C-alpha atoms as an extended CHARMM CRD file, in Angstrom:
* protein
*
       291  EXT
         1         1  MET       CA              2.5720000000       19.8640000000       -6.4210000000  PROA      1               0.0000000000
         2         2  THR       CA              0.9970000000       21.8560000000       -3.5970000000  PROA      2               0.0000000000
         3         3  GLU       CA              0.9700000000       21.0960000000        0.0880000000  PROA      3               0.0000000000
         4         4  ASN       CA             -2.8490000000       20.7720000000        0.2250000000  PROA      4               0.0000000000
         5         5  MET       CA             -3.0260000000       18.4620000000       -2.7790000000  PROA      5               0.0000000000
         6         6  LEU       CA             -4.6780000000       15.1280000000       -2.0260000000  PROA      6               0.0000000000
         7         7  GLY       CA             -4.1280000000       15.3680000000        1.7110000000  PROA      7               0.0000000000
         8         8  GLY       CA             -0.7240000000       17.0280000000        1.5640000000  PROA      8               0.0000000000
         9         9  VAL       CA              2.7650000000       15.6030000000        1.1590000000  PROA      9               0.0000000000
        10        10  PHE       CA              4.8220000000       13.4870000000        3.5480000000  PROA      10              0.0000000000
        11        11  GLU       CA              8.5730000000       13.7570000000        3.1130000000  PROA      11              0.0000000000
        12        12  ILE       CA             10.1220000000       10.4620000000        4.1010000000  PROA      12              0.0000000000
        13        13  LYS       CA             13.4880000000       10.8030000000        5.8220000000  PROA      13              0.0000000000
        14        14  ASN       CA             16.1370000000        9.6990000000        3.3100000000  PROA      14              0.0000000000
        15        15  GLY       CA             13.3340000000        8.7340000000        0.9310000000  PROA      15              0.0000000000
        16        16  PRO       CA             10.8730000000       10.2050000000       -1.5510000000  PROA      16              0.0000000000
        17        17  ALA       CA              8.3110000000       12.9400000000       -0.8900000000  PROA      17              0.0000000000
        18        18  LEU       CA              4.9210000000       11.3150000000       -1.4260000000  PROA      18              0.0000000000
        19        19  VAL       CA              1.4690000000       12.8000000000       -1.8280000000  PROA      19              0.0000000000
        20        20  ARG       CA             -0.4690000000       11.2130000000        0.9950000000  PROA      20              0.0000000000
        21        21  MET       CA             -3.2570000000        9.8900000000       -1.2360000000  PROA      21              0.0000000000
        22        22  GLY       CA             -1.8120000000        7.2230000000       -3.4920000000  PROA      22              0.0000000000
        23        23  TYR       CA             -3.3460000000        4.4400000000       -5.5390000000  PROA      23              0.0000000000
        24        24  GLY       CA             -3.3750000000        0.6570000000       -5.0490000000  PROA      24              0.0000000000
        25        25  ALA       CA             -3.3210000000       -1.3380000000       -8.2800000000  PROA      25              0.0000000000
        26        26  MET       CA             -4.5630000000       -4.7160000000       -7.0070000000  PROA      26              0.0000000000
        27        27  GLN       CA             -8.0700000000       -4.2910000000       -8.4220000000  PROA      27              0.0000000000
        28        28  LEU       CA             -6.7590000000       -3.7270000000      -11.9410000000  PROA      28              0.0000000000
        29        29  ALA       CA             -6.3680000000       -7.4940000000      -12.3480000000  PROA      29              0.0000000000
        30        30  GLY       CA             -9.2810000000       -9.8420000000      -12.9910000000  PROA      30              0.0000000000
        31        31  PRO       CA            -11.6040000000      -11.4320000000      -10.4080000000  PROA      31              0.0000000000
        32        32  ARG       CA             -9.7410000000      -12.7830000000       -7.3360000000  PROA      32              0.0000000000
        33        33  VAL       CA             -6.7300000000      -10.7500000000       -8.5410000000  PROA      33              0.0000000000
        34        34  TRP       CA             -6.2250000000      -13.3800000000      -11.2280000000  PROA      34              0.0000000000
        35        35  GLY       CA             -5.8620000000      -12.8840000000      -14.9670000000  PROA      35              0.0000000000
        36        36  PRO       CA             -6.5510000000       -9.8070000000      -17.0590000000  PROA      36              0.0000000000
        37        37  PRO       CA             -9.1750000000       -7.1460000000      -16.2800000000  PROA      37              0.0000000000
        38        38  ARG       CA            -12.5710000000       -7.1380000000      -17.9240000000  PROA      38              0.0000000000
        39        39  ASP       CA            -11.8190000000       -3.7220000000      -19.4190000000  PROA      39              0.0000000000
        40        40  ARG       CA             -8.1150000000       -3.0820000000      -20.0120000000  PROA      40              0.0000000000
        41        41  ALA       CA             -8.7550000000        0.3540000000      -21.5350000000  PROA      41              0.0000000000
        42        42  GLU       CA            -10.5490000000        1.4280000000      -18.3520000000  PROA      42              0.0000000000
        43        43  ALA       CA             -7.6730000000        0.0900000000      -16.2520000000  PROA      43              0.0000000000
        44        44  VAL       CA             -5.2150000000        2.1870000000      -18.2760000000  PROA      44              0.0000000000
        45        45  ALA       CA             -7.5190000000        5.1990000000      -17.9010000000  PROA      45              0.0000000000
        46        46  VAL       CA             -7.6720000000        4.7610000000      -14.1140000000  PROA      46              0.0000000000
        47        47  LEU       CA             -3.8840000000        4.9040000000      -13.8090000000  PROA      47              0.0000000000
        48        48  ARG       CA             -3.5270000000        7.9020000000      -16.0890000000  PROA      48              0.0000000000
        49        49  SER       CA             -6.3750000000        9.7170000000      -14.3060000000  PROA      49              0.0000000000
        50        50  ALA       CA             -4.7540000000        9.0820000000      -10.9260000000  PROA      50              0.0000000000
        51        51  VAL       CA             -1.4420000000       10.5730000000      -12.0140000000  PROA      51              0.0000000000
        52        52  GLU       CA             -3.1660000000       13.5030000000      -13.7240000000  PROA      52              0.0000000000
        53        53  ALA       CA             -4.9850000000       14.1940000000      -10.4320000000  PROA      53              0.0000000000
        54        54  GLY       CA             -1.6770000000       14.4330000000       -8.5500000000  PROA      54              0.0000000000
        55        55  VAL       CA             -1.0900000000       10.8900000000       -7.2640000000  PROA      55              0.0000000000
        56        56  ASN       CA              2.6590000000       10.2320000000       -7.2390000000  PROA      56              0.0000000000
        57        57  HSD       CA              2.8890000000        6.7520000000       -5.7170000000  PROA      57              0.0000000000
        58        58  ILE       CA              1.2980000000        3.5520000000       -6.9530000000  PROA      58              0.0000000000
        59        59  ASP       CA              1.2720000000        0.3310000000       -4.9640000000  PROA      59              0.0000000000
        60        60  THR       CA              1.5470000000       -2.9110000000       -6.9170000000  PROA      60              0.0000000000
        61        61  ALA       CA              3.0030000000       -6.4280000000       -6.8780000000  PROA      61              0.0000000000
        62        62  ASP       CA              4.1100000000       -8.7510000000       -9.6250000000  PROA      62              0.0000000000
        63        63  PHE       CA              1.9430000000      -11.4860000000       -8.0730000000  PROA      63              0.0000000000
        64        64  TYR       CA             -1.2080000000       -9.4630000000       -8.8490000000  PROA      64              0.0000000000
        65        65  GLY       CA             -2.4740000000      -11.2680000000      -11.8940000000  PROA      65              0.0000000000
        66        66  PRO       CA              0.2780000000      -12.5230000000      -11.8190000000  PROA      66              0.0000000000
        67        67  HSD       CA              2.2010000000       -9.8770000000      -13.7810000000  PROA      67              0.0000000000
        68        68  VAL       CA             -1.0340000000       -8.1980000000      -14.9450000000  PROA      68              0.0000000000
        69        69  THR       CA             -1.0250000000       -5.0130000000      -12.8970000000  PROA      69              0.0000000000
        70        70  ASN       CA              2.6640000000       -4.3170000000      -13.5170000000  PROA      70              0.0000000000
        71        71  GLU       CA              2.1760000000       -4.7510000000      -17.2590000000  PROA      71              0.0000000000
        72        72  ILE       CA             -0.8050000000       -2.3720000000      -17.2450000000  PROA      72              0.0000000000
        73        73  ILE       CA              1.1700000000        0.1870000000      -15.2100000000  PROA      73              0.0000000000
        74        74  ARG       CA              3.9480000000        0.0100000000      -17.7780000000  PROA      74              0.0000000000
        75        75  GLU       CA              1.4900000000        0.4030000000      -20.6710000000  PROA      75              0.0000000000
        76        76  ALA       CA             -0.2630000000        3.3460000000      -19.0380000000  PROA      76              0.0000000000
        77        77  LEU       CA              2.5900000000        5.3080000000      -17.5030000000  PROA      77              0.0000000000
        78        78  ALA       CA              5.9990000000        4.4210000000      -18.9820000000  PROA      78              0.0000000000
        79        79  PRO       CA              8.2990000000        6.1730000000      -19.4410000000  PROA      79              0.0000000000
        80        80  TYR       CA              7.7960000000        7.1650000000      -15.8060000000  PROA      80              0.0000000000
        81        81  GLY       CA              8.2580000000       10.7160000000      -14.6220000000  PROA      81              0.0000000000
        82        82  ASP       CA             10.9580000000       11.4250000000      -12.0660000000  PROA      82              0.0000000000
        83        83  ASP       CA              8.3610000000       12.2630000000       -9.4070000000  PROA      83              0.0000000000
        84        84  LEU       CA              6.2720000000        9.0910000000       -9.9110000000  PROA      84              0.0000000000
        85        85  HSD       CA              7.1320000000        6.3050000000       -7.4660000000  PROA      85              0.0000000000
        86        86  ILE       CA              6.1230000000        2.6920000000       -7.9710000000  PROA      86              0.0000000000
        87        87  VAL       CA              6.0200000000        0.6860000000       -4.7390000000  PROA      87              0.0000000000
        88        88  THR       CA              5.9900000000       -3.0850000000       -5.1430000000  PROA      88              0.0000000000
        89        89  LYS       CA              6.0520000000       -6.0080000000       -2.7500000000  PROA      89              0.0000000000
        90        90  VAL       CA              7.6490000000       -9.4400000000       -2.6950000000  PROA      90              0.0000000000
        91        91  GLY       CA              7.4130000000      -12.4990000000       -0.4970000000  PROA      91              0.0000000000
        92        92  ALA       CA              4.6130000000      -14.4250000000       -2.1960000000  PROA      92              0.0000000000
        93        93  VAL       CA              3.7700000000      -15.9560000000       -5.5610000000  PROA      93              0.0000000000
        94        94  ARG       CA              0.6050000000      -17.3830000000       -7.1100000000  PROA      94              0.0000000000
        95        95  ASP       CA             -0.0070000000      -21.0940000000       -7.4980000000  PROA      95              0.0000000000
        96        96  GLU       CA             -2.0450000000      -22.8600000000      -10.1820000000  PROA      96              0.0000000000
        97        97  ASN       CA             -5.1990000000      -22.5360000000       -8.0750000000  PROA      97              0.0000000000
        98        98  GLY       CA             -4.8180000000      -18.8020000000       -7.5570000000  PROA      98              0.0000000000
        99        99  GLY       CA             -3.4590000000      -19.2130000000       -4.0270000000  PROA      99              0.0000000000
       100       100  TRP       CA             -0.8350000000      -16.9620000000       -2.4320000000  PROA      100             0.0000000000
       101       101  PRO       CA              1.9290000000      -19.2180000000       -1.0290000000  PROA      101             0.0000000000
       102       102  HSD       CA              4.8910000000      -17.6170000000        0.7220000000  PROA      102             0.0000000000
       103       103  ALA       CA              8.0620000000      -17.3970000000       -1.3430000000  PROA      103             0.0000000000
       104       104  ARG       CA             10.7610000000      -15.8450000000        0.8110000000  PROA      104             0.0000000000
       105       105  SER       CA             13.9810000000      -17.7380000000        0.2140000000  PROA      105             0.0000000000
       106       106  PRO       CA             16.8240000000      -15.5420000000       -1.0740000000  PROA      106             0.0000000000
       107       107  ARG       CA             16.5850000000      -17.2430000000       -4.4740000000  PROA      107             0.0000000000
       108       108  GLN       CA             12.8240000000      -16.7090000000       -4.6890000000  PROA      108             0.0000000000
       109       109  LEU       CA             13.1540000000      -13.0620000000       -3.6840000000  PROA      109             0.0000000000
       110       110  ARG       CA             15.8300000000      -12.4430000000       -6.2900000000  PROA      110             0.0000000000
       111       111  GLU       CA             13.5500000000      -13.9990000000       -8.9130000000  PROA      111             0.0000000000
       112       112  GLN       CA             10.6360000000      -11.8000000000       -7.8150000000  PROA      112             0.0000000000
       113       113  VAL       CA             12.7280000000       -8.6350000000       -7.9190000000  PROA      113             0.0000000000
       114       114  GLU       CA             13.9540000000       -9.5080000000      -11.4140000000  PROA      114             0.0000000000
       115       115  SER       CA             10.3900000000      -10.2010000000      -12.5200000000  PROA      115             0.0000000000
       116       116  ASN       CA              9.2130000000       -6.8360000000      -11.1500000000  PROA      116             0.0000000000
       117       117  LEU       CA             12.0510000000       -5.0730000000      -12.9480000000  PROA      117             0.0000000000
       118       118  ARG       CA             11.0960000000       -6.7890000000      -16.1800000000  PROA      118             0.0000000000
       119       119  THR       CA              7.3280000000       -6.3130000000      -16.0490000000  PROA      119             0.0000000000
       120       120  LEU       CA              7.5280000000       -2.6830000000      -14.9130000000  PROA      120             0.0000000000
       121       121  GLY       CA             10.2830000000       -1.9600000000      -17.4270000000  PROA      121             0.0000000000
       122       122  VAL       CA             12.7330000000       -0.2680000000      -15.0560000000  PROA      122             0.0000000000
       123       123  GLU       CA             16.3970000000       -0.6910000000      -14.1560000000  PROA      123             0.0000000000
       124       124  ALA       CA             15.7830000000       -0.1720000000      -10.4210000000  PROA      124             0.0000000000
       125       125  LEU       CA             12.6850000000       -0.5180000000       -8.2540000000  PROA      125             0.0000000000
       126       126  ASP       CA             11.7790000000        2.6040000000       -6.2570000000  PROA      126             0.0000000000
       127       127  VAL       CA             10.4800000000        0.8560000000       -3.1350000000  PROA      127             0.0000000000
       128       128  VAL       CA             10.2030000000       -2.8630000000       -2.3950000000  PROA      128             0.0000000000
       129       129  ASN       CA              8.1970000000       -4.0960000000        0.5940000000  PROA      129             0.0000000000
       130       130  LEU       CA              8.9210000000       -7.5100000000        2.0650000000  PROA      130             0.0000000000
       131       131  ARG       CA              5.5620000000       -9.0930000000        2.8970000000  PROA      131             0.0000000000
       132       132  VAL       CA              6.1300000000      -11.1940000000        6.0060000000  PROA      132             0.0000000000
       133       133  GLY       CA              2.9730000000      -12.2510000000        7.8680000000  PROA      133             0.0000000000
       134       134  GLY       CA             -0.4900000000      -13.3870000000        6.9250000000  PROA      134             0.0000000000
       135       135  GLY       CA             -1.6750000000      -15.6860000000        9.6860000000  PROA      135             0.0000000000
       136       136  ALA       CA             -5.0380000000      -17.3950000000        9.8550000000  PROA      136             0.0000000000
       137       137  ASP       CA             -6.8710000000      -14.2740000000        8.6770000000  PROA      137             0.0000000000
       138       138  GLY       CA             -4.3570000000      -13.5090000000        5.9330000000  PROA      138             0.0000000000
       139       139  HSD       CA             -3.7170000000       -9.9880000000        7.1900000000  PROA      139             0.0000000000
       140       140  SER       CA             -1.9290000000      -10.2090000000       10.5470000000  PROA      140             0.0000000000
       141       141  PRO       CA              1.7360000000      -10.3950000000       11.6100000000  PROA      141             0.0000000000
       142       142  VAL       CA              3.2300000000      -13.7710000000       12.4670000000  PROA      142             0.0000000000
       143       143  PRO       CA              6.1220000000      -13.6710000000       14.9860000000  PROA      143             0.0000000000
       144       144  GLY       CA              9.5080000000      -14.7660000000       13.7570000000  PROA      144             0.0000000000
       145       145  SER       CA             12.7770000000      -13.5090000000       12.3320000000  PROA      145             0.0000000000
       146       146  LEU       CA             12.8440000000      -11.7870000000        8.9590000000  PROA      146             0.0000000000
       147       147  ALA       CA             16.6320000000      -11.5120000000        8.8940000000  PROA      147             0.0000000000
       148       148  GLU       CA             17.2810000000      -13.9200000000        6.0270000000  PROA      148             0.0000000000
       149       149  PRO       CA             14.6930000000      -12.5840000000        3.5330000000  PROA      149             0.0000000000
       150       150  PHE       CA             15.2140000000       -8.9450000000        4.4330000000  PROA      150             0.0000000000
       151       151  GLY       CA             18.9670000000       -9.4200000000        4.2400000000  PROA      151             0.0000000000
       152       152  ALA       CA             18.5580000000      -10.7940000000        0.7180000000  PROA      152             0.0000000000
       153       153  LEU       CA             16.6560000000       -7.6540000000       -0.2920000000  PROA      153             0.0000000000
       154       154  ALA       CA             19.2950000000       -5.4800000000        1.3660000000  PROA      154             0.0000000000
       155       155  GLU       CA             21.9110000000       -7.1510000000       -0.8560000000  PROA      155             0.0000000000
       156       156  LEU       CA             19.8270000000       -6.3540000000       -3.9370000000  PROA      156             0.0000000000
       157       157  ARG       CA             19.5920000000       -2.7720000000       -2.7050000000  PROA      157             0.0000000000
       158       158  ASP       CA             23.3850000000       -2.6510000000       -2.4110000000  PROA      158             0.0000000000
       159       159  GLN       CA             23.5580000000       -3.9210000000       -5.9970000000  PROA      159             0.0000000000
       160       160  GLY       CA             21.4260000000       -1.0030000000       -7.2020000000  PROA      160             0.0000000000
       161       161  LYS       CA             18.3490000000       -3.0060000000       -8.1420000000  PROA      161             0.0000000000
       162       162  ILE       CA             16.2690000000       -1.4700000000       -5.3330000000  PROA      162             0.0000000000
       163       163  ARG       CA             16.3980000000        2.1340000000       -4.1210000000  PROA      163             0.0000000000
       164       164  HSD       CA             14.4070000000        1.8610000000       -0.8750000000  PROA      164             0.0000000000
       165       165  LEU       CA             13.0790000000       -0.9420000000        1.3260000000  PROA      165             0.0000000000
       166       166  GLY       CA              9.9620000000       -1.4180000000        3.4100000000  PROA      166             0.0000000000
       167       167  VAL       CA              8.1620000000       -4.1780000000        5.2970000000  PROA      167             0.0000000000
       168       168  SER       CA              4.5500000000       -5.3500000000        5.3020000000  PROA      168             0.0000000000
       169       169  VAL       CA              2.3680000000       -7.3600000000        7.6970000000  PROA      169             0.0000000000
       170       170  VAL       CA              4.8970000000       -7.1060000000       10.5060000000  PROA      170             0.0000000000
       171       171  ASP       CA              4.9920000000       -6.4910000000       14.2380000000  PROA      171             0.0000000000
       172       172  ALA       CA              7.1070000000       -3.9410000000       16.1130000000  PROA      172             0.0000000000
       173       173  GLY       CA              9.9010000000       -6.4210000000       16.8010000000  PROA      173             0.0000000000
       174       174  GLN       CA             10.1960000000       -7.3260000000       13.1340000000  PROA      174             0.0000000000
       175       175  ILE       CA             10.3680000000       -3.6470000000       12.2020000000  PROA      175             0.0000000000
       176       176  ARG       CA             13.2240000000       -3.1360000000       14.6510000000  PROA      176             0.0000000000
       177       177  GLU       CA             14.9990000000       -6.2370000000       13.3350000000  PROA      177             0.0000000000
       178       178  ALA       CA             14.7110000000       -5.0090000000        9.7350000000  PROA      178             0.0000000000
       179       179  GLN       CA             16.2090000000       -1.6750000000       10.7230000000  PROA      179             0.0000000000
       180       180  THR       CA             19.3180000000       -3.3920000000       12.1080000000  PROA      180             0.0000000000
       181       181  ILE       CA             19.9020000000       -4.7820000000        8.5930000000  PROA      181             0.0000000000
       182       182  ALA       CA             19.0290000000       -1.8290000000        6.3390000000  PROA      182             0.0000000000
       183       183  PRO       CA             17.0460000000        1.4150000000        6.4970000000  PROA      183             0.0000000000
       184       184  ILE       CA             13.3130000000        1.2500000000        5.8040000000  PROA      184             0.0000000000
       185       185  VAL       CA             11.1360000000        4.0200000000        4.4100000000  PROA      185             0.0000000000
       186       186  THR       CA              7.6780000000        2.5050000000        4.9220000000  PROA      186             0.0000000000
       187       187  VAL       CA              5.5790000000       -0.0560000000        6.7910000000  PROA      187             0.0000000000
       188       188  GLN       CA              2.3790000000       -1.4660000000        5.2810000000  PROA      188             0.0000000000
       189       189  ASN       CA             -0.0450000000       -3.1110000000        7.7290000000  PROA      189             0.0000000000
       190       190  TRP       CA             -3.7360000000       -3.6430000000        8.3980000000  PROA      190             0.0000000000
       191       191  TYR       CA             -5.0890000000       -0.6130000000       10.2610000000  PROA      191             0.0000000000
       192       192  ASN       CA             -8.3760000000        1.2920000000       10.2170000000  PROA      192             0.0000000000
       193       193  ILE       CA            -11.0120000000        2.8600000000       12.4550000000  PROA      193             0.0000000000
       194       194  ALA       CA            -11.9880000000       -0.5040000000       13.9110000000  PROA      194             0.0000000000
       195       195  HSD       CA             -8.6220000000       -2.2860000000       13.8320000000  PROA      195             0.0000000000
       196       196  ARG       CA             -6.1740000000       -0.0850000000       15.7470000000  PROA      196             0.0000000000
       197       197  GLY       CA             -3.4170000000       -2.3770000000       16.9710000000  PROA      197             0.0000000000
       198       198  ASP       CA             -0.6270000000       -0.3340000000       15.3600000000  PROA      198             0.0000000000
       199       199  GLU       CA             -1.1560000000        2.9770000000       17.1870000000  PROA      199             0.0000000000
       200       200  ALA       CA              2.2350000000        2.8470000000       18.9110000000  PROA      200             0.0000000000
       201       201  ILE       CA              3.9780000000        1.7150000000       15.7060000000  PROA      201             0.0000000000
       202       202  ILE       CA              2.5130000000        4.6330000000       13.7430000000  PROA      202             0.0000000000
       203       203  ALA       CA              3.6600000000        7.1470000000       16.3600000000  PROA      203             0.0000000000
       204       204  ASP       CA              7.1520000000        5.6480000000       16.5300000000  PROA      204             0.0000000000
       205       205  LEU       CA              7.5200000000        5.6630000000       12.7390000000  PROA      205             0.0000000000
       206       206  HSD       CA              6.3200000000        9.2680000000       12.5560000000  PROA      206             0.0000000000
       207       207  GLY       CA              9.0550000000       10.2640000000       14.9710000000  PROA      207             0.0000000000
       208       208  GLN       CA             11.5940000000        8.6060000000       12.6610000000  PROA      208             0.0000000000
       209       209  GLY       CA             10.2420000000       10.1900000000        9.4650000000  PROA      209             0.0000000000
       210       210  ILE       CA              9.0010000000        6.8370000000        8.1320000000  PROA      210             0.0000000000
       211       211  SER       CA              5.6760000000        6.4160000000        6.3620000000  PROA      211             0.0000000000
       212       212  TYR       CA              2.8990000000        4.0400000000        7.3870000000  PROA      212             0.0000000000
       213       213  VAL       CA              0.5180000000        2.6730000000        4.7540000000  PROA      213             0.0000000000
       214       214  PRO       CA             -2.6730000000        1.0470000000        6.0760000000  PROA      214             0.0000000000
       215       215  PHE       CA             -4.5160000000       -1.4700000000        3.9330000000  PROA      215             0.0000000000
       216       216  TRP       CA             -8.1170000000       -2.7370000000        4.1250000000  PROA      216             0.0000000000
       217       217  PRO       CA             -9.7590000000        0.5370000000        5.3060000000  PROA      217             0.0000000000
       218       218  LEU       CA            -13.1700000000       -1.1390000000        5.7000000000  PROA      218             0.0000000000
       219       219  GLY       CA            -11.9870000000       -4.5730000000        6.8380000000  PROA      219             0.0000000000
       220       220  GLY       CA            -12.6250000000       -6.2660000000       10.1700000000  PROA      220             0.0000000000
       221       221  PHE       CA            -15.6260000000       -4.2010000000       11.3310000000  PROA      221             0.0000000000
       222       222  ASN       CA            -18.3710000000       -5.7860000000       13.4320000000  PROA      222             0.0000000000
       223       223  PRO       CA            -22.0030000000       -4.7770000000       12.6990000000  PROA      223             0.0000000000
       224       224  LEU       CA            -22.1090000000       -2.2090000000       15.5210000000  PROA      224             0.0000000000
       225       225  GLN       CA            -18.9130000000       -0.5370000000       14.3410000000  PROA      225             0.0000000000
       226       226  SER       CA            -20.1490000000       -0.5040000000       10.7520000000  PROA      226             0.0000000000
       227       227  GLY       CA            -23.3820000000        1.0570000000       11.9650000000  PROA      227             0.0000000000
       228       228  VAL       CA            -21.5520000000        3.9630000000       13.5970000000  PROA      228             0.0000000000
       229       229  LEU       CA            -19.4930000000        4.5810000000       10.4500000000  PROA      229             0.0000000000
       230       230  ASP       CA            -22.6070000000        4.4040000000        8.2440000000  PROA      230             0.0000000000
       231       231  THR       CA            -24.4340000000        6.8600000000       10.5070000000  PROA      231             0.0000000000
       232       232  VAL       CA            -21.5750000000        9.3620000000       10.3830000000  PROA      232             0.0000000000
       233       233  ALA       CA            -21.2740000000        8.9690000000        6.6210000000  PROA      233             0.0000000000
       234       234  ALA       CA            -24.9930000000        9.5320000000        6.1030000000  PROA      234             0.0000000000
       235       235  ARG       CA            -24.8710000000       12.6820000000        8.2390000000  PROA      235             0.0000000000
       236       236  LEU       CA            -21.9690000000       14.0060000000        6.1650000000  PROA      236             0.0000000000
       237       237  GLY       CA            -23.5630000000       12.9490000000        2.8870000000  PROA      237             0.0000000000
       238       238  GLN       CA            -20.4650000000       10.8920000000        2.0120000000  PROA      238             0.0000000000
       239       239  PRO       CA            -19.7610000000        7.2330000000        1.2080000000  PROA      239             0.0000000000
       240       240  ALA       CA            -18.5910000000        5.2320000000        4.2200000000  PROA      240             0.0000000000
       241       241  LYS       CA            -15.2650000000        4.4730000000        2.5430000000  PROA      241             0.0000000000
       242       242  ALA       CA            -14.5770000000        8.1850000000        1.9790000000  PROA      242             0.0000000000
       243       243  VAL       CA            -15.1480000000        8.8800000000        5.6740000000  PROA      243             0.0000000000
       244       244  ALA       CA            -12.8910000000        5.9650000000        6.6590000000  PROA      244             0.0000000000
       245       245  LEU       CA            -10.1370000000        7.2620000000        4.3770000000  PROA      245             0.0000000000
       246       246  ALA       CA            -10.5160000000       10.8300000000        5.6450000000  PROA      246             0.0000000000
       247       247  TRP       CA            -10.2500000000        9.5980000000        9.2470000000  PROA      247             0.0000000000
       248       248  LEU       CA             -6.9650000000        7.8650000000        8.3880000000  PROA      248             0.0000000000
       249       249  LEU       CA             -5.5480000000       11.0620000000        6.8890000000  PROA      249             0.0000000000
       250       250  HSD       CA             -6.5270000000       12.9690000000       10.0430000000  PROA      250             0.0000000000
       251       251  ARG       CA             -4.9940000000       10.3090000000       12.2900000000  PROA      251             0.0000000000
       252       252  SER       CA             -1.2850000000       10.9620000000       11.6810000000  PROA      252             0.0000000000
       253       253  PRO       CA              0.7530000000       12.9690000000        9.1500000000  PROA      253             0.0000000000
       254       254  ASN       CA              2.8630000000        9.9440000000        8.1700000000  PROA      254             0.0000000000
       255       255  ILE       CA             -0.1440000000        7.8610000000        7.0890000000  PROA      255             0.0000000000
       256       256  LEU       CA             -0.2970000000        7.3920000000        3.3100000000  PROA      256             0.0000000000
       257       257  LEU       CA             -3.2970000000        5.8130000000        1.5940000000  PROA      257             0.0000000000
       258       258  ILE       CA             -3.5200000000        3.4360000000       -1.3610000000  PROA      258             0.0000000000
       259       259  PRO       CA             -7.2410000000        2.8910000000       -2.0840000000  PROA      259             0.0000000000
       260       260  GLY       CA             -7.8050000000        0.8180000000       -5.1840000000  PROA      260             0.0000000000
       261       261  THR       CA            -10.4590000000        0.6470000000       -7.8790000000  PROA      261             0.0000000000
       262       262  SER       CA            -10.8680000000       -0.3710000000      -11.5050000000  PROA      262             0.0000000000
       263       263  SER       CA            -13.2450000000        2.5130000000      -12.2730000000  PROA      263             0.0000000000
       264       264  VAL       CA            -12.3640000000        6.1290000000      -13.0930000000  PROA      264             0.0000000000
       265       265  ALA       CA            -15.5800000000        7.3120000000      -11.4200000000  PROA      265             0.0000000000
       266       266  HSD       CA            -14.7780000000        5.4130000000       -8.2240000000  PROA      266             0.0000000000
       267       267  LEU       CA            -11.1900000000        6.6800000000       -8.3470000000  PROA      267             0.0000000000
       268       268  ARG       CA            -12.4480000000       10.2680000000       -8.2650000000  PROA      268             0.0000000000
       269       269  GLU       CA            -14.6920000000        9.3950000000       -5.3300000000  PROA      269             0.0000000000
       270       270  ASN       CA            -11.7250000000        7.9670000000       -3.4300000000  PROA      270             0.0000000000
       271       271  LEU       CA             -9.4980000000       10.9520000000       -4.1790000000  PROA      271             0.0000000000
       272       272  ALA       CA            -12.2160000000       13.3300000000       -3.0050000000  PROA      272             0.0000000000
       273       273  ALA       CA            -11.8340000000       11.8110000000        0.4750000000  PROA      273             0.0000000000
       274       274  ALA       CA             -8.5390000000       13.7050000000        0.7510000000  PROA      274             0.0000000000
       275       275  THR       CA            -10.4510000000       16.9950000000        0.7910000000  PROA      275             0.0000000000
       276       276  LEU       CA            -13.0710000000       15.8530000000        3.3350000000  PROA      276             0.0000000000
       277       277  GLU       CA            -12.6820000000       17.8010000000        6.5570000000  PROA      277             0.0000000000
       278       278  LEU       CA            -13.7970000000       16.1120000000        9.7850000000  PROA      278             0.0000000000
       279       279  ASP       CA            -14.5510000000       18.3040000000       12.7940000000  PROA      279             0.0000000000
       280       280  ALA       CA            -13.3470000000       17.4140000000       16.2770000000  PROA      280             0.0000000000
       281       281  GLY       CA            -16.7070000000       15.9770000000       17.3180000000  PROA      281             0.0000000000
       282       282  THR       CA            -16.8840000000       13.6830000000       14.2980000000  PROA      282             0.0000000000
       283       283  ILE       CA            -13.3140000000       12.5090000000       14.8150000000  PROA      283             0.0000000000
       284       284  ALA       CA            -14.0720000000       11.7470000000       18.4770000000  PROA      284             0.0000000000
       285       285  GLU       CA            -17.1740000000        9.8110000000       17.4180000000  PROA      285             0.0000000000
       286       286  LEU       CA            -15.1430000000        7.7320000000       14.9820000000  PROA      286             0.0000000000
       287       287  ASP       CA            -12.2770000000        7.2980000000       17.4420000000  PROA      287             0.0000000000
       288       288  ALA       CA            -14.7410000000        5.6420000000       19.8400000000  PROA      288             0.0000000000
       289       289  VAL       CA            -15.5950000000        2.9260000000       17.3030000000  PROA      289             0.0000000000
       290       290  ALA       CA            -12.6170000000        0.8430000000       18.4260000000  PROA      290             0.0000000000
       291       291  ALA       CA            -13.2920000000        1.3480000000       22.1510000000  PROA      291             0.0000000000
């Protein structure tokens, strides 16, 4: 593993060293993240191609499918290498209609951790994120204490079933509250060129040696903002998503990416974003999108 591979490596304080370009497994499930994929062999090939390219962290959840993405990860990659890190999340389940209801009682979280252990085929989970918020848009923090659910995960960590903890869809106060209960190694929130509410959080986490993983790199843009991104991408001869991913990698050294796809060809396109250099003028142009 080299320092310039896939955007470089971020060494989390008291946690794993992760290549900054990872892979998100959500799209390996069927439509609406429900049921099996149309092409399971291609899904297996995507995972193996990602690891062969240098990706060393894969983001998943047992409620993708449900169970589908974890089972495909196990088929494709087990037995896992020591330097491959599987990051999963808990705090929701799927209902009979494909919905995503919260499931954050201590009992429910224990059941989800056990299910992740079983479907991934491991004795301990590398990193478990507690998904907290959602809100009206499904992607935003909702104020409130996370002490009870995060404390339940901290107990499972003490029991050796989880190595590291993180939080997802949280605000700054919830991050601080989690840290009074147990150390965290990552925060996963909605952040991109157009949606920049977590600037202070990212800087604070960087100072602590904690990673920040933004999701939905092209989500929440208005037409004007999309137009600026499309114009920059056309000038660079790159897909808009590649430019958005490259901007995130330039933004802060502790930002790790988890773009997802069910296609090997699209995977290679996403990974190529890690080698896309943006000059100062282009970065300033993109920075102004959120102004």
